[in-house]
Short mmCIF file of C-alpha atoms in Angstrom, two decimals:
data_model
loop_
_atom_site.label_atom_id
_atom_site.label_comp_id
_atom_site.label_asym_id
_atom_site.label_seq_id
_atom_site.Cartn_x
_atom_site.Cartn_y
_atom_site.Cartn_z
CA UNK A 14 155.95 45.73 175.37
CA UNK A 15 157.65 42.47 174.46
CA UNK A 16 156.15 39.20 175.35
CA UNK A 17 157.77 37.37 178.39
CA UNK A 18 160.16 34.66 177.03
CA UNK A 19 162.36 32.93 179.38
CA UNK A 20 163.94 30.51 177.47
CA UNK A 21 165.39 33.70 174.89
CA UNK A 22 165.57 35.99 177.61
CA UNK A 23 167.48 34.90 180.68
CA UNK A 24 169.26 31.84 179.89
CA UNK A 25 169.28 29.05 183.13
CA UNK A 26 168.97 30.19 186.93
CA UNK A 27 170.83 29.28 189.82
CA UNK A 28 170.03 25.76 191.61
CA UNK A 29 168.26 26.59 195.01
CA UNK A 30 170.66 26.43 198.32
CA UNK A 31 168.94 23.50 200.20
CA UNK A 32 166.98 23.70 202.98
CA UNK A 33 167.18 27.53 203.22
CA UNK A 34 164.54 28.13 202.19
CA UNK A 35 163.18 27.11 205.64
CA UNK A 36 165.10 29.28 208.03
CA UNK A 37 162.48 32.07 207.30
CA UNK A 38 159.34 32.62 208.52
CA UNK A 39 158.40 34.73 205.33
CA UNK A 40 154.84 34.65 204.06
CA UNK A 41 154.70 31.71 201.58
CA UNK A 42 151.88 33.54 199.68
CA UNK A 43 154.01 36.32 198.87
CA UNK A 44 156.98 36.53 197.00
CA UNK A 45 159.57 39.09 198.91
CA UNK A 46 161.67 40.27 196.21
CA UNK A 47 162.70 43.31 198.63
CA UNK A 48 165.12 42.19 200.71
CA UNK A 49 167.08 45.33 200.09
CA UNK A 50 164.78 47.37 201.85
CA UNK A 51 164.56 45.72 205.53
CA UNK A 52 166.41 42.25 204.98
CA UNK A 53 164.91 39.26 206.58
CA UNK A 54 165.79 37.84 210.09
CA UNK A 55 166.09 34.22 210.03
CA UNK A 56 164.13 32.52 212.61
CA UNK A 57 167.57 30.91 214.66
CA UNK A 58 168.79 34.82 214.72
CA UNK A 59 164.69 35.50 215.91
CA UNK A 60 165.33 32.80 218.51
CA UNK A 61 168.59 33.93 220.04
CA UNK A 62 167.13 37.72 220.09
CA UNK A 63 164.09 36.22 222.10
CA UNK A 64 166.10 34.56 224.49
CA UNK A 65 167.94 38.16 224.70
CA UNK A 66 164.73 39.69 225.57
CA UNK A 67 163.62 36.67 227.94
CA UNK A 68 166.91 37.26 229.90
CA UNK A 69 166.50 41.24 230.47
CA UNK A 70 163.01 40.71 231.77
CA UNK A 71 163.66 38.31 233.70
CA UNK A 72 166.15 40.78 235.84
CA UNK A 73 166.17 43.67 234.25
CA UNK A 74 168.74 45.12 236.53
CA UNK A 75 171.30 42.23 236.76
CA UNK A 76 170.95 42.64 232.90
CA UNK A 77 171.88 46.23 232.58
CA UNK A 78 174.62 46.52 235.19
CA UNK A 79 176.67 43.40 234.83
CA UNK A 80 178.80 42.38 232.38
CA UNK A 81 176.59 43.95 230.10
CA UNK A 82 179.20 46.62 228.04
CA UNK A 83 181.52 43.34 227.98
CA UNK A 84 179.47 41.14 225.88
CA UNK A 85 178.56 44.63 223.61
CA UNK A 86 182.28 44.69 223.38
CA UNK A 87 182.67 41.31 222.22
CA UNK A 88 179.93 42.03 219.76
CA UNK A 89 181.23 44.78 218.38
CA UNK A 90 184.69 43.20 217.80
CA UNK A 91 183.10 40.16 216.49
CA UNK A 92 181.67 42.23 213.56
CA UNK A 93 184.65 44.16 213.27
CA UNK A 94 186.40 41.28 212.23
CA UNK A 95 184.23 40.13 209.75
CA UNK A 96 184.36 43.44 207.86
CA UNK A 97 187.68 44.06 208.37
CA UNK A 98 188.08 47.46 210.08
CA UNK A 99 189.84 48.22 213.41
CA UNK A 100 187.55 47.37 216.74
CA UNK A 101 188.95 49.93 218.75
CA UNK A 102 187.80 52.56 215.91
CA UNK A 103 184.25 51.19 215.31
CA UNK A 104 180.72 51.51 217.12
CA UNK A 105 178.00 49.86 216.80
CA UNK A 106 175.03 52.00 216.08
CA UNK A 107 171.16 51.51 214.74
CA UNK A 108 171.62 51.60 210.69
CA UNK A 109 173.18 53.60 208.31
CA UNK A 110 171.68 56.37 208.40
CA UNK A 111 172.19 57.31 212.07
CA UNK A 112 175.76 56.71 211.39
CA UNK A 113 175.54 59.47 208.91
CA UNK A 114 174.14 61.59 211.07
CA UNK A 115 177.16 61.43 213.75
CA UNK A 116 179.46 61.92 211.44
CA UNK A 117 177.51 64.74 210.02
CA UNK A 118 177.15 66.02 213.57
CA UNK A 119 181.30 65.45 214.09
CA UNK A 120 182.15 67.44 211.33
CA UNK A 121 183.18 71.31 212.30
CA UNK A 122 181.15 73.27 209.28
CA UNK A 123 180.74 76.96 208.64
CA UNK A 124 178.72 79.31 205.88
CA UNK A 125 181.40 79.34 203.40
CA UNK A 126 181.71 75.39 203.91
CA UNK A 127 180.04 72.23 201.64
CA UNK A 128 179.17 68.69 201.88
CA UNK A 129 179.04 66.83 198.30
CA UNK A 130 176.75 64.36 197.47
CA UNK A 131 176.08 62.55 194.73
CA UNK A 132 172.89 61.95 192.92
CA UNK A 133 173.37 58.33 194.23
CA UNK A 134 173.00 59.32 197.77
CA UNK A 135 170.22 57.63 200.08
CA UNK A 136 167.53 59.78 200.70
CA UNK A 137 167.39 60.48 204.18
CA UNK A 138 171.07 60.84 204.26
CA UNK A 139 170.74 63.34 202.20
CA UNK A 140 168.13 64.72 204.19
CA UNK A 141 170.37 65.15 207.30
CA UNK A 142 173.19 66.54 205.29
CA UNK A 143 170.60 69.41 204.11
CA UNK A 144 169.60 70.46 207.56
CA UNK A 145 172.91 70.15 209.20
CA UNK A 146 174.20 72.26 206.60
CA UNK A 147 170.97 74.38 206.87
CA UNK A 148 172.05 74.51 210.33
CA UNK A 149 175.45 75.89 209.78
CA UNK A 150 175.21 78.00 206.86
CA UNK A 151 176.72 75.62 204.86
CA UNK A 152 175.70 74.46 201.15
CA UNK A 153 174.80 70.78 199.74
CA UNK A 154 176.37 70.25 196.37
CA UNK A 155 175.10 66.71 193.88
CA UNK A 156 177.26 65.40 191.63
CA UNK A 157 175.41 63.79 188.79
CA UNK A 158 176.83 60.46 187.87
CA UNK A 159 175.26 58.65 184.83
CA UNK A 160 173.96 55.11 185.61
CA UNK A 161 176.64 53.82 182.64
CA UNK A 162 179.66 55.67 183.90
CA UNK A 163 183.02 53.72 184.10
CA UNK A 164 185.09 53.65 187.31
CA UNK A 165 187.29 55.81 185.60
CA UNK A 166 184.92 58.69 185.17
CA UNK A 167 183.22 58.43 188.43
CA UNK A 168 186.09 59.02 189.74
CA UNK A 169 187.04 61.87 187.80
CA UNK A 170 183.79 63.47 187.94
CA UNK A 171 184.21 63.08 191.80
CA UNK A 172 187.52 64.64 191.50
CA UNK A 173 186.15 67.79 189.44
CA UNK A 174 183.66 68.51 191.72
CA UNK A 175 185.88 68.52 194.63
CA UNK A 176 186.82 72.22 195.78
CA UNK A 177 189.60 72.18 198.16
CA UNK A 178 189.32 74.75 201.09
CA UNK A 179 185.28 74.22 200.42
CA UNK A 180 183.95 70.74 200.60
CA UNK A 181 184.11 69.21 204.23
CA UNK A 182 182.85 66.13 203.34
CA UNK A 183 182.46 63.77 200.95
CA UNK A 184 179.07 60.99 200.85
CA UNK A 185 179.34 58.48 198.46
CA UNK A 186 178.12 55.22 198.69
CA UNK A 187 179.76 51.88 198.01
CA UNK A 188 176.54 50.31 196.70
CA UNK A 189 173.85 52.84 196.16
CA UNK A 190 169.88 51.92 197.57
CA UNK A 191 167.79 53.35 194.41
CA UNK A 192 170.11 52.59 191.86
CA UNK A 193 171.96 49.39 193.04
CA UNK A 194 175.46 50.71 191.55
CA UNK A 195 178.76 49.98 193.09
CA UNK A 196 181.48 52.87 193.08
CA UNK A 197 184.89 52.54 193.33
CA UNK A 198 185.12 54.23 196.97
CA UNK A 199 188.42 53.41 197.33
CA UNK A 200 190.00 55.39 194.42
CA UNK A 201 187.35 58.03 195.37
CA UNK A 202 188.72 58.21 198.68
CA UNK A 203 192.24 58.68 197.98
CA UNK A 204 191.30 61.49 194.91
CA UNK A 205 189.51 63.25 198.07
CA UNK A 206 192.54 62.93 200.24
CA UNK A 207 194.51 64.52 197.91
CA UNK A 208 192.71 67.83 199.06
CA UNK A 209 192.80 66.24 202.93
CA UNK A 210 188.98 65.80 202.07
CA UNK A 211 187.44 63.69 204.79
CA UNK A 212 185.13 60.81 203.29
CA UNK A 213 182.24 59.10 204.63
CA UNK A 214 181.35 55.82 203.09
CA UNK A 215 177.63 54.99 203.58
CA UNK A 216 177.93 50.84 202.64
CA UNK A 217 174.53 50.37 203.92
CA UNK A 218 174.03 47.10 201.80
CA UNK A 219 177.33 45.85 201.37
CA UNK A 220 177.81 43.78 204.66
CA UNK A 221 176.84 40.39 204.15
CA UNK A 222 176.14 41.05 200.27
CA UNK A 223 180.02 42.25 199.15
CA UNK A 224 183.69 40.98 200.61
CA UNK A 225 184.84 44.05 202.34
CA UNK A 226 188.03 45.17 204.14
CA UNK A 227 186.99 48.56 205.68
CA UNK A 228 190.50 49.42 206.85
CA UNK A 229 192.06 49.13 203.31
CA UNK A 230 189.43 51.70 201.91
CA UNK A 231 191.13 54.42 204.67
CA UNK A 232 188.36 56.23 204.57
CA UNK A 233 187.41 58.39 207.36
CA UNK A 234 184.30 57.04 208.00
CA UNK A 235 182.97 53.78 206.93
CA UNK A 236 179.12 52.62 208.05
CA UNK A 237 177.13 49.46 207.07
CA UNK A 238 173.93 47.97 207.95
CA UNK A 239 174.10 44.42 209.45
CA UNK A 240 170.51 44.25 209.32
CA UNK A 241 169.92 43.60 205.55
CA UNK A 242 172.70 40.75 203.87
CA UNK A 243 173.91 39.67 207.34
CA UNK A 244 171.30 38.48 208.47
CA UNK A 245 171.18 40.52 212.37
CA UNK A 246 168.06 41.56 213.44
CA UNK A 247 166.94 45.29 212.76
CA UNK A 248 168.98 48.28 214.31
CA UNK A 249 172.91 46.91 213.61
CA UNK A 250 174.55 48.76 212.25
CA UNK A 251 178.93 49.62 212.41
CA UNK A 252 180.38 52.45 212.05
CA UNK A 253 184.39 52.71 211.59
CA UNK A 254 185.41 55.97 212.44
CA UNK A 255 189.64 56.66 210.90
CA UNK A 256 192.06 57.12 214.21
CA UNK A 257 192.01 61.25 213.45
CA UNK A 258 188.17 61.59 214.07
CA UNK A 259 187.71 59.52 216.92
CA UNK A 260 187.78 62.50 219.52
CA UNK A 261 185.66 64.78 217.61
CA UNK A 262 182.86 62.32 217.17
CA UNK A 263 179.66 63.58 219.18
CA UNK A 264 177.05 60.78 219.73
CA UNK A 265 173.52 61.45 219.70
CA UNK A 266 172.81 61.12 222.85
CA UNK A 267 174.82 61.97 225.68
CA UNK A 268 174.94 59.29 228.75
CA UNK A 269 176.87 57.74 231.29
CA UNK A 270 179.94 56.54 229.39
CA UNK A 271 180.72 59.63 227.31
CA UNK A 272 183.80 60.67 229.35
CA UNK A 273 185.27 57.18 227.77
CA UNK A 274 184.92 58.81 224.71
CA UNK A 275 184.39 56.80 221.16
CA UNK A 276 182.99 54.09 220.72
CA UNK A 277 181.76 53.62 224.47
CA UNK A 278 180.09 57.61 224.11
CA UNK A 279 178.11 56.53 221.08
CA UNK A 280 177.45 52.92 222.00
CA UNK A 281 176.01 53.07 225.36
CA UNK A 282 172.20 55.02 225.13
CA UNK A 283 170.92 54.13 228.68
CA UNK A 284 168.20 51.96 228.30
CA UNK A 285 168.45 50.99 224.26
CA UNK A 286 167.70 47.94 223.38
CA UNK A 287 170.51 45.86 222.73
CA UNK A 288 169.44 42.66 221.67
CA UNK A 289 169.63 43.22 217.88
CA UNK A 290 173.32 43.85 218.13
CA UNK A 291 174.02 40.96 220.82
CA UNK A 292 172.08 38.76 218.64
CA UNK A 293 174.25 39.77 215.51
CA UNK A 294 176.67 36.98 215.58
CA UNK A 295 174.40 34.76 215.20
CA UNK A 296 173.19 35.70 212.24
CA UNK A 297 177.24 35.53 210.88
CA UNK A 298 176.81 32.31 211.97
CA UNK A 299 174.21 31.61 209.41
CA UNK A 300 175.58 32.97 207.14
CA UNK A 301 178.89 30.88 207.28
CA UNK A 302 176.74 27.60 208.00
CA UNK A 303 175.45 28.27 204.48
CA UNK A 304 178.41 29.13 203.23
CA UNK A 305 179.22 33.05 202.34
CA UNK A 306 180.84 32.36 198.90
CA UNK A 307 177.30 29.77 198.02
CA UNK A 308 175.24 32.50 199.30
CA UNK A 309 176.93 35.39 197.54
CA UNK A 310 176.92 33.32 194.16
CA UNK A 311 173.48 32.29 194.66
CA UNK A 312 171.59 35.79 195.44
CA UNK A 313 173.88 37.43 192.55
CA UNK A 314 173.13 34.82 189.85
CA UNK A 315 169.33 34.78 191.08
CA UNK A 316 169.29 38.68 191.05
CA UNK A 317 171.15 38.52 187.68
CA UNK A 318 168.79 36.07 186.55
CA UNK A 319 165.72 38.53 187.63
CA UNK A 320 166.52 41.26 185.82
CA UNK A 321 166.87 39.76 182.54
CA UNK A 322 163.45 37.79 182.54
CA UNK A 323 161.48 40.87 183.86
CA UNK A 324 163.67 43.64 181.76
CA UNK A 325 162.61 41.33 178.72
CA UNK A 326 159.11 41.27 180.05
CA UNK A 327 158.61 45.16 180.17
CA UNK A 328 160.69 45.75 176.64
CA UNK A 329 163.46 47.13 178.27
CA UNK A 330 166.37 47.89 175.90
CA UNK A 331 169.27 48.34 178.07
CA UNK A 332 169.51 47.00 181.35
CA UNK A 333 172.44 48.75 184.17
CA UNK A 334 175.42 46.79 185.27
CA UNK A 335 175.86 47.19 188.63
CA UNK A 336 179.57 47.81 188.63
CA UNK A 337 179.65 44.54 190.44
CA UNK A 338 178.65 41.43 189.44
CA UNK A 339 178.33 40.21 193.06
CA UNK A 340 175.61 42.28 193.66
CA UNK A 341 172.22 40.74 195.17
CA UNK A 342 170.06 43.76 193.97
CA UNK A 343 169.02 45.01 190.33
CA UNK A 344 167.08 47.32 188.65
CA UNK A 345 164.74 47.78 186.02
CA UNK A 346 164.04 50.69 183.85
CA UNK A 347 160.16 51.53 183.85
CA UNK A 348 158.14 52.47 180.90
CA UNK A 349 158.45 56.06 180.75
CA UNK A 350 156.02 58.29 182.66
CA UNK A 351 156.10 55.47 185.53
CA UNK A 352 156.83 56.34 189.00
CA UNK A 353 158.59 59.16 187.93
CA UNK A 354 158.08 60.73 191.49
CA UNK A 355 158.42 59.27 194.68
CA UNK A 356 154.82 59.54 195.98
CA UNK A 357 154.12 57.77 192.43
CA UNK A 358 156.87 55.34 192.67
CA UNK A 359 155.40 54.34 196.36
CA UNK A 360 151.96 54.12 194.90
CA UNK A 361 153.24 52.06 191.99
CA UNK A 362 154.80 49.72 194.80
CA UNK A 363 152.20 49.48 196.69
CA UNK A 364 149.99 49.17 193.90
CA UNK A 365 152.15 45.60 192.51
CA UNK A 366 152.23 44.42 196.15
CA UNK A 367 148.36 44.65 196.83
CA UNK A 368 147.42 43.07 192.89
CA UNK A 369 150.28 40.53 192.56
CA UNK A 370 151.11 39.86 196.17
CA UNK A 371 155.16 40.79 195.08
CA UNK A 372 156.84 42.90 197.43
CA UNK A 373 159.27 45.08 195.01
CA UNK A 374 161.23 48.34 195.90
CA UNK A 375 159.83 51.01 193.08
CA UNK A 376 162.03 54.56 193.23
CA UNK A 377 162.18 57.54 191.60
CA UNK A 378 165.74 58.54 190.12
CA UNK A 379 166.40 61.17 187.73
CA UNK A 380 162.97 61.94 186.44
CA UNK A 381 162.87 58.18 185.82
CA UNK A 382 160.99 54.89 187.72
CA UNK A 383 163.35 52.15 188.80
CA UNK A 384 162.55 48.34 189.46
CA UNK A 385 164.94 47.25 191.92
CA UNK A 386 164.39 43.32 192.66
CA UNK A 387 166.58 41.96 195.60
CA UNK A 388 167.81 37.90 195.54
CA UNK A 389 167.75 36.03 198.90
CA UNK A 390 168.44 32.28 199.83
CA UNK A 391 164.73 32.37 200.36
CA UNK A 392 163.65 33.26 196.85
CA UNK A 393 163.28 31.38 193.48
CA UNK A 394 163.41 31.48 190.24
CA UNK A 395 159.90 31.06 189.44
CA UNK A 396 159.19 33.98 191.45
CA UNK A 397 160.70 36.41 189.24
CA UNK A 398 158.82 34.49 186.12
CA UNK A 399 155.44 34.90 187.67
CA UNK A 400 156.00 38.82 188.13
CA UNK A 401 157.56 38.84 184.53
CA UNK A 402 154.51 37.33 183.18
CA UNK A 403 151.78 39.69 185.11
CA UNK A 404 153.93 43.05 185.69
CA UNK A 405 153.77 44.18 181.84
CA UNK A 406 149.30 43.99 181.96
CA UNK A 407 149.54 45.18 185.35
CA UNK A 408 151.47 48.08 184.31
CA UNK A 409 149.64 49.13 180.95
CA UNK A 410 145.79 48.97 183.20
CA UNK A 411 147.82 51.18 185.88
CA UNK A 412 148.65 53.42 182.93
CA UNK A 413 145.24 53.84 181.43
#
C-alpha cells in the first residue's frame, strides 16, 4: 500500500460552510462519513417534527380528522415543486423502495413477461422485483454496466438489452447506492419508449444532492428519498407517477380514501405517522438558508476531496468518476479479497466503525469491496485524513 500523502494526493479541500456544523446533533466522537445510508436530520427539522408529534397527542382526534389531508396536500405540492414534477401526479410515500414496490405492484405482468435491472440496482429493489416476478411467472433480467462506461454506451447497452413485447419494465437508477454512478436516465428513458417500455426511475439520493426536473425526464415513474440530501426526517419519500399510470396504481394498503384514487389511495394509511412528511419543508428550508448551490459545491468538493486522500492511502490505481461531478458520495476500490461479499462487506463496516469510530458504507459489487464515503455540511476535511492515515494498518491486521 502507498503511504498517505495529502499534500501529493488530494490537492486543497473545500472551506467549511459556517456554523453548520452546529445544526446536528451528530456524535462529535465519531466521524459520520455515511450520510448516504440514512442522511442526518438537522435538529430545527427534529424540532418542528416534535412539535408535530406534541400536537397529535395532545388531541389525537382533532389531529386526524381536521384539516389534516389539507396540510398533507400542501406538503406534497411543496416538494413537488422543488423537484419539479407535476403535484397532481405525485404521492408522497415512506422511501424509495416502497415506491418501487407500488409501481412493481401497478404493473400488469405475466409468465412470458420481464423486468430489467441493471447490476446497479439497489438491493432490496431488486429484491421486490424478484418476488413479484416470482409471483407472476415472470423473469428478472441484469444488465451489466461497467463502472467506466460512457453515457453513450450505457445507453446502448440499455437499448440492446431491451426486448420489445418482453420487458415490462425498466429499473434504473439516476444515482446508484453501492456504486455512486449517475446514468443518463433521461436518454435511457426515451431509448425505452421507443419500444412503449414503461420506466421507473429509482433517484433515491438525488433529492437534495442533484438539480432535478422530474417532469422533463418523462419517465413513467420517478421516486426519491427526501430523507437523505434534503434534509426531512426519515420515511419521505415522492413518487411521480406519468398521467397514463395514475389509475392503475394499487397502494399498499387499502383505506378510506382509495375511491379518490392516486395520490389520495396511496397517501392516506389510516393511522401512519405523518410527521416526517409534514415536517419536510422544513428541512427545504434549511437547505435554502444555507444556500443549495454552497451546499451542493461544498459536499461534492469535500466528497471529491475524500476519495483522493483515502484512494491514495489504500494504493488505489484508478479511482470511478461518478458521471457527475456534483455528486456528494464516492467510492473506493478495496484491496482485493476485501468485502467481496455482503456479509463480509458488513463485517468489514462494522469492523472500521467499532476500531476507528468512522461510520463508512462498505458493499459488495461485482465480486469486488467498495468504499463509498458520503460529504455533508457537517463533515471535514480532517476527517477523511484521519481514516486515510489508519484505514490502510487497519485493513492489512483485518487481512492477516
Amino acid at each position: 500500500m502507498t503511504p498517505y500523502d495529502r499534500t501529493v494526493s488530494a490537492g486543497e479541500p473545500p472551506a467549511p460552510i459556517p456554523g453548520a456544523r452546529l445544526l446536528f446533533s451528530i456524535d462529535p466522537g465519531v466521524s459520520y462519513l455515511n450520510h448516504g445510508s440514512f442522511g442526518a436530520v438537522p435538529i430545527g427539522v427534529q424540532r418542528a417534527q416534535q412539535r408535530l408529534r406534541d400536537e397529535i397527542e395532545s388531541n389525537p382526534l382533532r389531529f386526524f380528522t381536521q384539516g389534516l389531508s389539507d396540510r398533507v396536500v400542501h406538503t406534497r405540492r411543496h416538494i413537488a415543486a422543488f423537484l419539479g414534477a407535476d403535484p397532481e401526479g405525485s404521492a408522497l410515500v415512506a422511501n424509495a423502495t416502497t415506491g418501487a414496490s407500488i409501481v412493481l405492484n401497478s404493473v400488469r405482468l405475466e409468465s412470458a413477461d420481464e423486468v430489467l435491472l441493471t447490476d446497479h440496482s439497489y438491493g432490496a429493489v431488486a429484491i421486490a422485483a424478484r418476488r413479484r416476478c416470482r409471483r407472476a411467472g415472470a423473469t428478472v433480467r441484469t444488465v451489466a454496466l461497467p463502472l467506466a462506461a460512457s453515457d453513450a454506451e450505457v445507453v446502448s447497452r440499455i437499448r440492446t438489452a431491451l426486448r420489445p413485447g418482453r420487458t415490462k419494465l425498466l429499473i434504473i437508477d439516476q444515482l446508484s447506492s453501492a456504486t455512486a454512478m449517475t446514468f443518463p436516465v433521461r436518454a435511457i428513458t426515451a431509448a425505452a419508449h421507443e419500444h412503449d417500455i414503461p420506466v421507473l426511475v429509482d433517484a433515491a439520493h438525488v433529492p437534495g444532492m442533484l438539480p432535478v426536473d422530474v417532469d422533463s425526464i418523462k419517465a413513467d415513474f420517478w421516486v426519491g428519498n427526501l430523507h437523505k440530501w434534503a434534509f426531512a426526517p426519515r420515511g419521505t419519500a415522492l413518487l411521480s407517477v406519468a398521467q397514463q399510470w395514475r389509475r392503475r396504481i394499487e397502494p399498499p394498503v387499502v383505506s378510506w380514501d382509495q375511491e379518490l384514487g392516486y395520490p389520495q389511495s396511496v397517501e392516506h394509511q389510516g393511522t401512519l405517522d405523518l410527521t416526517p412528511w409534514l415536517a419536510a419543508p422544513t428541512g427545504l428550508f434549511t437547505l435554502r438558508t444555507l444556500g443549495w448551490d454552497t451546499v451542493r459545491g461544498h459536499n461534492a468538493a469535500l466528497a471529491a476531496y475524500g476519495q483522493r486522500v483515502v484512494g491514495a492511502a489504500l494504493g488505489a490505481r484508478e479511482l470511478p468518476e461518478p458521471g457527475d461531478n456534483e455528486v456528494s458520495m464516492r467510492i473506493v476500490p478495496l484491496p482485493a479479497g476485501l468485502a467481496s461479499t455482503p456479509p463480509e462487506a458488513q463485517a468489514l463496516r462494522t469492523h472500521i466503525a467499532d476500531k476507528l469510530a468512522v461510520e463508512t458504507a462498505v458493499n459488495a459489487w461485482g465480486g469486488r469491496g467498495l468504499l463509498r464515503l458520503s460529504a455533508q455540511v457537517y463533515n471535514r476535511p480532517e476527517e477523511y485524513d484521519r481514516l486515510a492515515e489508519r484505514l490502510p494498518e487497519l485493513l492489512h491486521d483485518y487481512r492477516r
